[in-house]
Coordinates of N, CA, C and O in Angstrom, one line a residue:
M1 N 18.6 -23.0 22.9 CA 17.4 -23.8 22.7 C 16.8 -24.1 24.1 O 17.6 -24.6 25.0
P2 N 15.6 -23.9 24.3 CA 15.0 -24.2 25.7 C 15.0 -25.7 26.0 O 14.9 -26.5 25.1
T3 N 15.2 -25.9 27.3 CA 15.3 -27.3 27.7 C 13.9 -27.8 28.0 O 12.9 -27.1 28.1
Q4 N 13.8 -29.2 28.2 CA 12.5 -29.8 28.5 C 12.0 -29.3 29.8 O 10.8 -29.1 30.0
D5 N 12.9 -29.1 30.8 CA 12.4 -28.6 32.1 C 11.7 -27.3 32.0 O 10.7 -27.0 32.6
F6 N 12.3 -26.4 31.1 CA 11.6 -25.1 30.8 C 10.2 -25.3 30.3 O 9.3 -24.7 30.8
F7 N 10.0 -26.2 29.3 CA 8.7 -26.4 28.8 C 7.8 -27.0 29.8 O 6.6 -26.7 29.9
N8 N 8.3 -27.9 30.7 CA 7.4 -28.5 31.7 C 6.9 -27.4 32.7 O 5.8 -27.4 33.1
L9 N 7.8 -26.5 33.1 CA 7.4 -25.4 34.0 C 6.5 -24.5 33.3 O 5.5 -24.0 33.9
R10 N 6.7 -24.2 32.0 CA 5.8 -23.3 31.3 C 4.4 -23.9 31.1 O 3.4 -23.3 31.4
D11 N 4.4 -25.2 30.8 CA 3.1 -25.9 30.7 C 2.4 -25.9 32.0 O 1.2 -25.8 32.0
R12 N 3.1 -26.1 33.1 CA 2.5 -26.0 34.4 C 1.8 -24.7 34.7 O 0.7 -24.5 35.2
E13 N 2.5 -23.6 34.3 CA 2.1 -22.2 34.5 C 0.8 -22.0 33.7 O -0.1 -21.3 34.2
I14 N 0.7 -22.4 32.5 CA -0.4 -22.1 31.6 C -1.5 -23.2 31.6 O -2.4 -23.2 30.9
G15 N -1.3 -24.3 32.4 CA -2.3 -25.3 32.6 C -2.2 -26.5 31.7 O -3.1 -27.3 31.6
G16 N -1.0 -26.7 31.2 CA -0.8 -27.9 30.4 C -1.1 -27.7 28.9 O -1.9 -26.8 28.5
R17 N -0.6 -28.6 28.1 CA -0.9 -28.6 26.7 C -2.3 -29.3 26.5 O -2.8 -30.1 27.3
R18 N -2.9 -28.9 25.4 CA -4.2 -29.5 25.0 C -3.9 -30.9 24.7 O -2.9 -31.3 24.0
R19 N -4.8 -31.8 25.0 CA -4.7 -33.2 24.7 C -6.0 -33.9 24.4 O -7.1 -33.3 24.7
Q20 N -5.9 -35.0 23.7 CA -7.1 -35.8 23.4 C -7.5 -36.5 24.7 O -6.6 -36.9 25.5
P21 N -8.8 -36.8 24.9 CA -9.2 -37.6 26.1 C -8.5 -38.9 26.2 O -8.4 -39.4 27.3
T22 N -8.1 -39.5 25.1 CA -7.4 -40.9 25.2 C -5.9 -40.8 25.5 O -5.3 -41.8 25.8
Q23 N -5.4 -39.6 25.4 CA -3.9 -39.4 25.7 C -3.7 -39.3 27.2 O -4.6 -38.7 28.0
P24 N -2.6 -39.7 27.7 CA -2.3 -39.5 29.2 C -2.1 -38.1 29.5 O -1.7 -37.3 28.6
R25 N -2.4 -37.7 30.7 CA -2.2 -36.3 31.1 C -0.7 -36.0 31.1 O 0.1 -36.7 31.7
S26 N -0.4 -34.8 30.4 CA 1.1 -34.5 30.2 C 1.6 -33.7 31.4 O 2.8 -33.5 31.6
V27 N 0.7 -33.1 32.2 CA 1.1 -32.2 33.3 C 0.4 -32.6 34.5 O -0.8 -32.8 34.5
P28 N 1.1 -32.8 35.7 CA 0.4 -33.3 36.9 C -0.5 -32.2 37.4 O -0.4 -31.0 37.1
S29 N -1.4 -32.6 38.3 CA -2.3 -31.7 39.0 C -1.4 -30.7 39.8 O -0.2 -31.0 40.1
P30 N -1.9 -29.5 40.2 CA -1.1 -28.6 40.9 C -0.6 -29.2 42.2 O 0.6 -28.9 42.6
Y31 N -1.4 -30.0 42.9 CA -0.9 -30.6 44.2 C 0.2 -31.5 43.9 O 1.3 -31.5 44.6
K32 N 0.1 -32.4 42.9 CA 1.1 -33.4 42.6 C 2.4 -32.7 42.1 O 3.5 -33.1 42.4
F33 N 2.2 -31.7 41.3 CA 3.3 -30.9 40.8 C 4.2 -30.3 41.9 O 5.4 -30.5 41.9
S34 N 3.5 -29.7 42.8 CA 4.2 -29.0 43.9 C 4.9 -30.1 44.8 O 6.0 -29.9 45.3
R35 N 4.2 -31.2 45.1 CA 4.7 -32.2 45.9 C 5.9 -32.9 45.3 O 6.9 -33.3 45.9
T36 N 5.8 -33.1 44.0 CA 6.9 -33.7 43.2 C 8.2 -32.9 43.2 O 9.3 -33.4 43.3
L37 N 8.0 -31.6 43.0 CA 9.2 -30.7 42.8 C 9.7 -30.1 44.0 O 10.8 -29.5 44.0
R38 N 8.9 -30.1 45.1 CA 9.3 -29.4 46.3 C 10.6 -30.1 46.8 O 10.6 -31.3 47.1
G39 N 11.6 -29.3 47.0 CA 12.9 -29.8 47.5 C 13.6 -30.8 46.5 O 14.5 -31.5 46.9
N40 N 13.3 -30.7 45.3 CA 13.9 -31.5 44.3 C 15.2 -30.9 43.9 O 15.3 -30.1 43.0
E41 N 16.3 -31.3 44.5 CA 17.6 -30.7 44.3 C 18.1 -30.9 42.9 O 18.7 -30.0 42.2
G42 N 17.7 -32.1 42.3 CA 18.1 -32.4 40.9 C 17.5 -31.4 39.9 O 18.2 -30.9 39.0
L43 N 16.2 -31.1 40.1 CA 15.6 -30.1 39.2 C 16.2 -28.7 39.4 O 16.6 -28.0 38.4
V44 N 16.4 -28.3 40.6 CA 17.0 -27.0 40.9 C 18.4 -26.9 40.2 O 18.8 -25.9 39.6
R45 N 19.2 -27.9 40.3 CA 20.5 -27.9 39.7 C 20.5 -27.9 38.2 O 21.4 -27.3 37.6
R46 N 19.4 -28.4 37.6 CA 19.3 -28.4 36.1 C 18.8 -27.1 35.6 O 18.9 -26.8 34.4
L47 N 18.1 -26.3 36.4 CA 17.6 -25.0 35.9 C 18.7 -24.1 35.5 O 19.8 -24.0 36.1
G48 N 18.5 -23.4 34.5 CA 19.4 -22.5 34.0 C 18.7 -21.3 33.4 O 17.5 -21.3 33.1
M49 N 19.5 -20.2 33.1 CA 18.9 -19.0 32.5 C 18.8 -19.3 31.0 O 19.7 -19.6 30.3
E50 N 17.6 -19.2 30.5 CA 17.3 -19.3 29.1 C 17.6 -18.0 28.3 O 18.1 -18.1 27.2
A51 N 17.3 -16.9 28.9 CA 17.5 -15.6 28.2 C 17.4 -14.5 29.3 O 16.8 -14.7 30.3
K52 N 18.0 -13.4 28.9 CA 17.9 -12.2 29.7 C 17.5 -11.0 28.8 O 18.2 -10.7 27.9
H53 N 16.4 -10.4 29.2 CA 15.8 -9.4 28.3 C 15.9 -8.0 29.1 O 15.7 -8.0 30.3
Q54 N 16.2 -7.0 28.4 CA 16.3 -5.6 29.0 C 15.0 -4.9 28.6 O 15.1 -3.9 27.9
W55 N 13.9 -5.3 29.1 CA 12.6 -4.7 28.8 C 12.2 -3.6 29.7 O 11.3 -2.8 29.4
H56 N 12.7 -3.5 30.9 CA 12.3 -2.6 31.9 C 13.4 -1.8 32.5 O 14.6 -2.2 32.4
D57 N 13.1 -0.6 33.1 CA 14.0 0.2 33.8 C 14.0 0.0 35.3 O 14.8 0.6 36.0
G58 N 13.2 -0.8 35.7 CA 13.1 -1.1 37.2 C 13.1 -2.6 37.4 O 13.1 -3.4 36.5
C59 N 12.9 -2.9 38.7 CA 12.9 -4.3 39.1 C 11.6 -5.0 38.5 O 10.5 -4.5 38.6
V60 N 11.8 -6.2 37.9 CA 10.7 -6.9 37.4 C 10.0 -7.7 38.5 O 10.7 -8.5 39.2
N61 N 8.7 -7.5 38.7 CA 8.0 -8.2 39.8 C 7.1 -9.3 39.3 O 6.6 -10.1 40.1
T62 N 6.8 -9.3 38.0 CA 5.8 -10.4 37.5 C 6.2 -10.8 36.1 O 6.6 -10.0 35.3
V63 N 6.1 -12.1 35.9 CA 6.4 -12.7 34.6 C 5.3 -13.7 34.4 O 5.1 -14.6 35.2
H64 N 4.5 -13.6 33.3 CA 3.3 -14.4 33.1 C 3.3 -14.9 31.6 O 3.4 -14.1 30.7
F65 N 3.3 -16.2 31.4 CA 3.1 -16.7 30.0 C 1.7 -16.5 29.6 O 0.7 -16.8 30.4
T66 N 1.4 -16.1 28.4 CA 0.1 -16.1 27.8 C -0.4 -17.5 27.6 O 0.5 -18.4 27.5
P67 N -1.7 -17.7 27.5 CA -2.2 -19.1 27.3 C -1.6 -19.9 26.1 O -1.4 -21.1 26.2
S68 N -1.2 -19.1 25.1 CA -0.6 -19.8 23.9 C 0.8 -20.2 24.2 O 1.4 -21.0 23.5
G69 N 1.4 -19.6 25.2 CA 2.8 -19.9 25.5 C 3.8 -19.1 24.6 O 5.0 -19.2 24.8
R70 N 3.3 -18.3 23.7 CA 4.2 -17.5 22.8 C 4.8 -16.3 23.5 O 5.9 -15.9 23.3
W71 N 4.0 -15.6 24.3 CA 4.4 -14.3 24.8 C 4.6 -14.4 26.3 O 3.9 -15.1 27.0
L72 N 5.4 -13.5 26.8 CA 5.6 -13.2 28.2 C 5.0 -11.8 28.5 O 5.2 -10.9 27.7
I73 N 4.3 -11.7 29.6 CA 3.8 -10.4 30.0 C 4.6 -10.1 31.3 O 4.6 -10.9 32.2
T74 N 5.2 -9.0 31.4 CA 6.0 -8.6 32.5 C 5.5 -7.3 33.1 O 5.1 -6.4 32.3
G75 N 5.7 -7.1 34.4 CA 5.3 -5.8 35.0 C 6.5 -5.5 36.0 O 7.2 -6.3 36.5
S76 N 6.7 -4.2 36.2 CA 7.9 -3.7 36.9 C 7.6 -2.5 37.8 O 6.6 -1.9 37.7
D77 N 8.7 -2.2 38.5 CA 8.7 -1.0 39.3 C 8.6 0.3 38.4 O 8.3 1.4 38.9
D78 N 8.9 0.2 37.2 CA 8.8 1.4 36.3 C 7.4 1.6 35.8 O 7.1 2.5 35.0
Q79 N 6.4 0.8 36.3 CA 5.0 1.0 36.1 C 4.6 0.6 34.7 O 3.5 1.0 34.2
M80 N 5.5 0.0 33.9 CA 5.2 -0.4 32.6 C 4.8 -1.9 32.5 O 5.2 -2.7 33.4
V81 N 4.0 -2.3 31.5 CA 3.7 -3.6 31.2 C 4.3 -3.9 29.8 O 4.1 -3.1 28.9
V82 N 5.0 -5.0 29.7 CA 5.6 -5.4 28.4 C 5.2 -6.7 28.0 O 5.1 -7.7 28.8
I83 N 4.8 -6.8 26.7 CA 4.4 -8.1 26.1 C 5.6 -8.4 25.1 O 5.8 -7.6 24.2
G84 N 6.3 -9.5 25.4 CA 7.4 -9.8 24.5 C 7.5 -11.2 24.2 O 7.0 -12.1 24.9
D85 N 8.3 -11.5 23.2 CA 8.6 -12.9 22.7 C 9.7 -13.4 23.6 O 10.8 -12.9 23.5
W86 N 9.4 -14.4 24.4 CA 10.4 -14.9 25.3 C 11.6 -15.6 24.6 O 12.7 -15.7 25.2
Q87 N 11.4 -16.1 23.4 CA 12.5 -16.8 22.7 C 13.4 -15.8 22.0 O 14.6 -16.0 22.1
T88 N 12.9 -14.8 21.3 CA 13.7 -13.9 20.6 C 14.1 -12.6 21.3 O 15.0 -11.9 21.0
G89 N 13.3 -12.3 22.3 CA 13.5 -11.0 23.1 C 12.8 -9.8 22.4 O 12.9 -8.7 22.9
A90 N 12.1 -10.1 21.3 CA 11.4 -9.0 20.6 C 10.2 -8.5 21.5 O 9.5 -9.3 22.0
V91 N 10.1 -7.2 21.6 CA 9.0 -6.6 22.3 C 7.8 -6.4 21.3 O 7.9 -5.7 20.3
R92 N 6.7 -7.0 21.7 CA 5.5 -6.9 20.9 C 4.8 -5.5 21.2 O 4.4 -4.8 20.3
L93 N 4.8 -5.2 22.5 CA 4.1 -4.0 22.9 C 4.6 -3.7 24.4 O 4.7 -4.5 25.2
A94 N 4.8 -2.4 24.6 CA 5.1 -1.9 26.0 C 4.2 -0.7 26.2 O 4.1 0.2 25.3
Y95 N 3.5 -0.7 27.4 CA 2.6 0.4 27.6 C 2.6 0.7 29.1 O 2.9 -0.1 30.0
N96 N 2.3 2.0 29.4 CA 2.1 2.5 30.7 C 0.9 1.8 31.3 O -0.2 2.0 30.8
S97 N 1.0 1.2 32.5 CA -0.1 0.5 33.1 C -1.2 1.4 33.6 O -2.3 0.9 33.9
G98 N -0.9 2.6 33.9 CA -1.8 3.5 34.5 C -1.7 3.5 36.0 O -2.3 4.3 36.7
H99 N -0.9 2.6 36.6 CA -0.6 2.6 38.0 C 0.3 3.7 38.4 O 1.1 4.2 37.6
R100 N 0.2 4.1 39.7 CA 1.0 5.2 40.2 C 2.2 4.6 41.0 O 3.0 5.4 41.6
N101 N 2.3 3.3 41.0 CA 3.4 2.7 41.8 C 3.7 1.3 41.2 O 3.2 1.0 40.1
N102 N 4.6 0.6 41.8 CA 5.2 -0.7 41.2 C 4.0 -1.6 40.8 O 3.1 -1.9 41.6
V103 N 4.2 -2.2 39.6 CA 3.3 -3.3 39.2 C 3.7 -4.6 39.8 O 4.9 -5.0 39.6
F104 N 2.8 -5.2 40.5 CA 3.2 -6.5 41.2 C 2.8 -7.7 40.4 O 3.4 -8.8 40.5
Q105 N 1.7 -7.7 39.7 CA 1.2 -8.8 38.9 C 0.5 -8.4 37.7 O -0.2 -7.4 37.7
A106 N 0.7 -9.2 36.6 CA 0.0 -8.9 35.3 C -0.4 -10.3 34.7 O 0.5 -11.2 34.7
K107 N -1.6 -10.4 34.3 CA -2.1 -11.7 33.7 C -3.1 -11.4 32.6 O -3.8 -10.4 32.6
T108 N -3.2 -12.4 31.7 CA -4.2 -12.3 30.7 C -5.5 -12.8 31.3 O -5.5 -13.7 32.1
L109 N -6.6 -12.2 30.8 CA -8.0 -12.7 31.2 C -8.3 -13.9 30.3 O -8.1 -13.8 29.1
P110 N -8.9 -14.9 30.9 CA -9.4 -16.1 30.0 C -10.4 -15.6 29.0 O -11.1 -14.7 29.2
F111 N -10.4 -16.3 27.9 CA -11.3 -16.1 26.8 C -11.3 -14.7 26.2 O -12.3 -14.2 25.7
S112 N -10.1 -14.1 26.3 CA -10.0 -12.7 25.7 C -9.1 -12.7 24.5 O -8.7 -11.7 24.0
N113 N -8.7 -13.9 24.0 CA -7.8 -14.0 22.9 C -6.5 -13.3 23.2 O -5.9 -12.7 22.3
E114 N -6.0 -13.3 24.4 CA -4.8 -12.7 24.9 C -4.8 -11.2 24.6 O -3.7 -10.6 24.4
Q115 N -6.0 -10.6 24.6 CA -6.1 -9.2 24.3 C -6.4 -8.3 25.5 O -6.5 -7.1 25.4
T116 N -6.7 -9.0 26.6 CA -7.1 -8.3 27.9 C -6.2 -8.6 29.0 O -6.0 -9.8 29.3
I117 N -5.5 -7.6 29.6 CA -4.5 -7.9 30.6 C -5.0 -7.2 31.9 O -5.3 -6.0 31.8
V118 N -5.0 -7.9 33.0 CA -5.4 -7.3 34.3 C -4.1 -7.2 35.1 O -3.2 -8.1 35.1
T119 N -3.9 -6.1 35.8 CA -2.7 -5.8 36.6 C -3.1 -5.3 38.0 O -4.2 -4.8 38.2
C120 N -2.2 -5.6 39.0 CA -2.4 -5.0 40.3 C -1.1 -4.4 40.7 O 0.0 -4.8 40.2
A121 N -1.1 -3.5 41.7 CA 0.1 -2.7 42.0 C 0.2 -2.2 43.4 O -0.8 -2.4 44.2
A122 N 1.3 -1.6 43.8 CA 1.5 -1.1 45.1 C 0.6 0.1 45.4 O 0.4 0.5 46.6
D123 N 0.0 0.7 44.4 CA -1.0 1.8 44.6 C -2.3 1.3 45.1 O -3.2 2.1 45.3
G124 N -2.5 0.0 45.1 CA -3.8 -0.6 45.6 C -4.8 -0.8 44.5 O -5.9 -1.3 44.7
E125 N -4.5 -0.4 43.3 CA -5.4 -0.5 42.2 C -5.3 -1.8 41.5 O -4.3 -2.4 41.4
V126 N -6.5 -2.3 41.0 CA -6.5 -3.4 40.0 C -7.0 -2.7 38.7 O -8.1 -2.1 38.7
R127 N -6.2 -2.9 37.7 CA -6.5 -2.2 36.4 C -6.6 -3.3 35.3 O -6.0 -4.3 35.4
V128 N -7.4 -2.9 34.3 CA -7.5 -3.8 33.1 C -7.1 -3.0 31.9 O -7.4 -1.8 31.7
G129 N -6.3 -3.6 31.0 CA -5.9 -3.0 29.8 C -6.3 -3.9 28.6 O -6.2 -5.1 28.6
V130 N -6.9 -3.2 27.6 CA -7.4 -3.9 26.4 C -6.6 -3.5 25.3 O -6.5 -2.3 25.0
L131 N -5.9 -4.5 24.6 CA -5.1 -4.2 23.5 C -6.0 -3.9 22.3 O -6.7 -4.8 21.8
Q132 N -6.0 -2.7 21.8 CA -6.8 -2.3 20.7 C -6.2 -2.6 19.4 O -6.9 -2.9 18.4
D133 N -4.9 -2.6 19.3 CA -4.1 -3.0 18.2 C -2.7 -3.3 18.7 O -2.5 -3.2 19.9
D134 N -1.8 -3.5 17.9 CA -0.4 -3.8 18.4 C 0.4 -2.6 18.8 O 1.5 -2.6 19.1
S135 N -0.3 -1.4 18.9 CA 0.4 -0.2 19.3 C -0.3 0.6 20.3 O 0.2 1.6 20.8
E136 N -1.5 0.2 20.7 CA -2.3 1.0 21.7 C -3.0 0.1 22.7 O -3.6 -0.9 22.3
V137 N -3.1 0.6 23.9 CA -3.8 -0.1 25.0 C -4.6 0.9 25.8 O -4.1 1.9 26.2
A138 N -5.8 0.6 26.0 CA -6.7 1.5 26.8 C -6.8 0.8 28.2 O -7.2 -0.4 28.2
T139 N -6.5 1.5 29.2 CA -6.5 1.0 30.6 C -7.6 1.7 31.4 O -7.9 2.9 31.1
R140 N -8.2 1.0 32.3 CA -9.1 1.6 33.3 C -9.0 0.9 34.6 O -8.6 -0.3 34.7
R141 N -9.4 1.6 35.7 CA -9.4 1.0 37.0 C -10.6 0.1 37.2 O -11.7 0.5 37.0
L142 N -10.4 -1.1 37.8 CA -11.5 -2.0 38.1 C -11.8 -1.9 39.6 O -13.0 -1.9 40.0
A143 N -10.8 -1.7 40.5 CA -11.0 -1.7 41.9 C -9.8 -0.9 42.6 O -8.8 -0.8 42.0
N144 N -10.1 -0.5 43.8 CA -9.0 0.2 44.5 C -9.1 -0.3 46.0 O -10.1 -0.3 46.6
H145 N -7.9 -0.8 46.4 CA -7.8 -1.4 47.8 C -7.2 -0.3 48.7 O -6.5 0.6 48.2
R146 N -7.4 -0.5 50.0 CA -6.8 0.5 51.0 C -5.3 0.4 51.0 O -4.6 1.3 51.2
G147 N -4.8 -0.9 50.9 CA -3.3 -1.1 50.9 C -2.9 -1.6 49.5 O -3.6 -1.5 48.5
R148 N -1.7 -2.1 49.5 CA -1.1 -2.6 48.3 C -1.9 -3.9 47.8 O -2.4 -4.6 48.6
A149 N -1.9 -4.0 46.5 CA -2.5 -5.2 45.9 C -1.4 -6.0 45.3 O -0.8 -5.6 44.3
H150 N -1.1 -7.1 45.9 CA 0.1 -7.9 45.5 C -0.2 -9.0 44.5 O 0.6 -9.3 43.7
K151 N -1.4 -9.7 44.6 CA -1.6 -10.9 43.8 C -3.0 -10.8 43.1 O -4.0 -10.2 43.7
L152 N -3.1 -11.4 42.0 CA -4.4 -11.6 41.3 C -4.8 -13.0 41.2 O -4.0 -13.9 41.1
A153 N -6.1 -13.3 41.3 CA -6.6 -14.6 41.1 C -7.6 -14.5 40.0 O -8.6 -13.7 40.0
V154 N -7.3 -15.2 38.9 CA -8.1 -15.2 37.7 C -8.8 -16.5 37.6 O -8.2 -17.6 37.6
D155 N -10.1 -16.5 37.5 CA -10.9 -17.7 37.4 C -11.2 -18.1 36.0 O -11.9 -17.3 35.3
P156 N -10.6 -19.1 35.5 CA -10.8 -19.5 34.1 C -12.3 -19.8 33.7 O -12.6 -19.7 32.6
A157 N -13.1 -20.1 34.7 CA -14.5 -20.5 34.5 C -15.4 -19.2 34.4 O -16.5 -19.4 34.0
S158 N -14.8 -18.1 34.7 CA -15.7 -16.9 34.6 C -15.6 -16.1 33.4 O -14.7 -16.2 32.6

């Protein structure tokens, strides 16, 4: 059973739970969150492994919770993207990202109903994958950098 610390970290990753305006904020601001937990030895000691999944053949470089919190999206040196249930370990979908090198980051795009995933990789490409159904993903290149593309910034307002 996942611990409360796990849910707090997950909520921080996906921006917190939805709340009514009259309810207190359940997740601190990014600044307060990092200041509160930085060097928090008690938190680090309480962290534990919730699960270990064998979804990839290479080193996993990115783990991203979908906005609903139900799925994990992972990317790896094997150039695959996997969407899986973090609690049961069941793989919803695994697909070739289209990259020619290690996938460094994978995220869902806002307002896509968790059906559009953007990735970046060591080949310098930024690619987008659209889940057409639970068995097929169409990917295409959005951009190409001269060097490696390590991180993505997704603007929820766009």
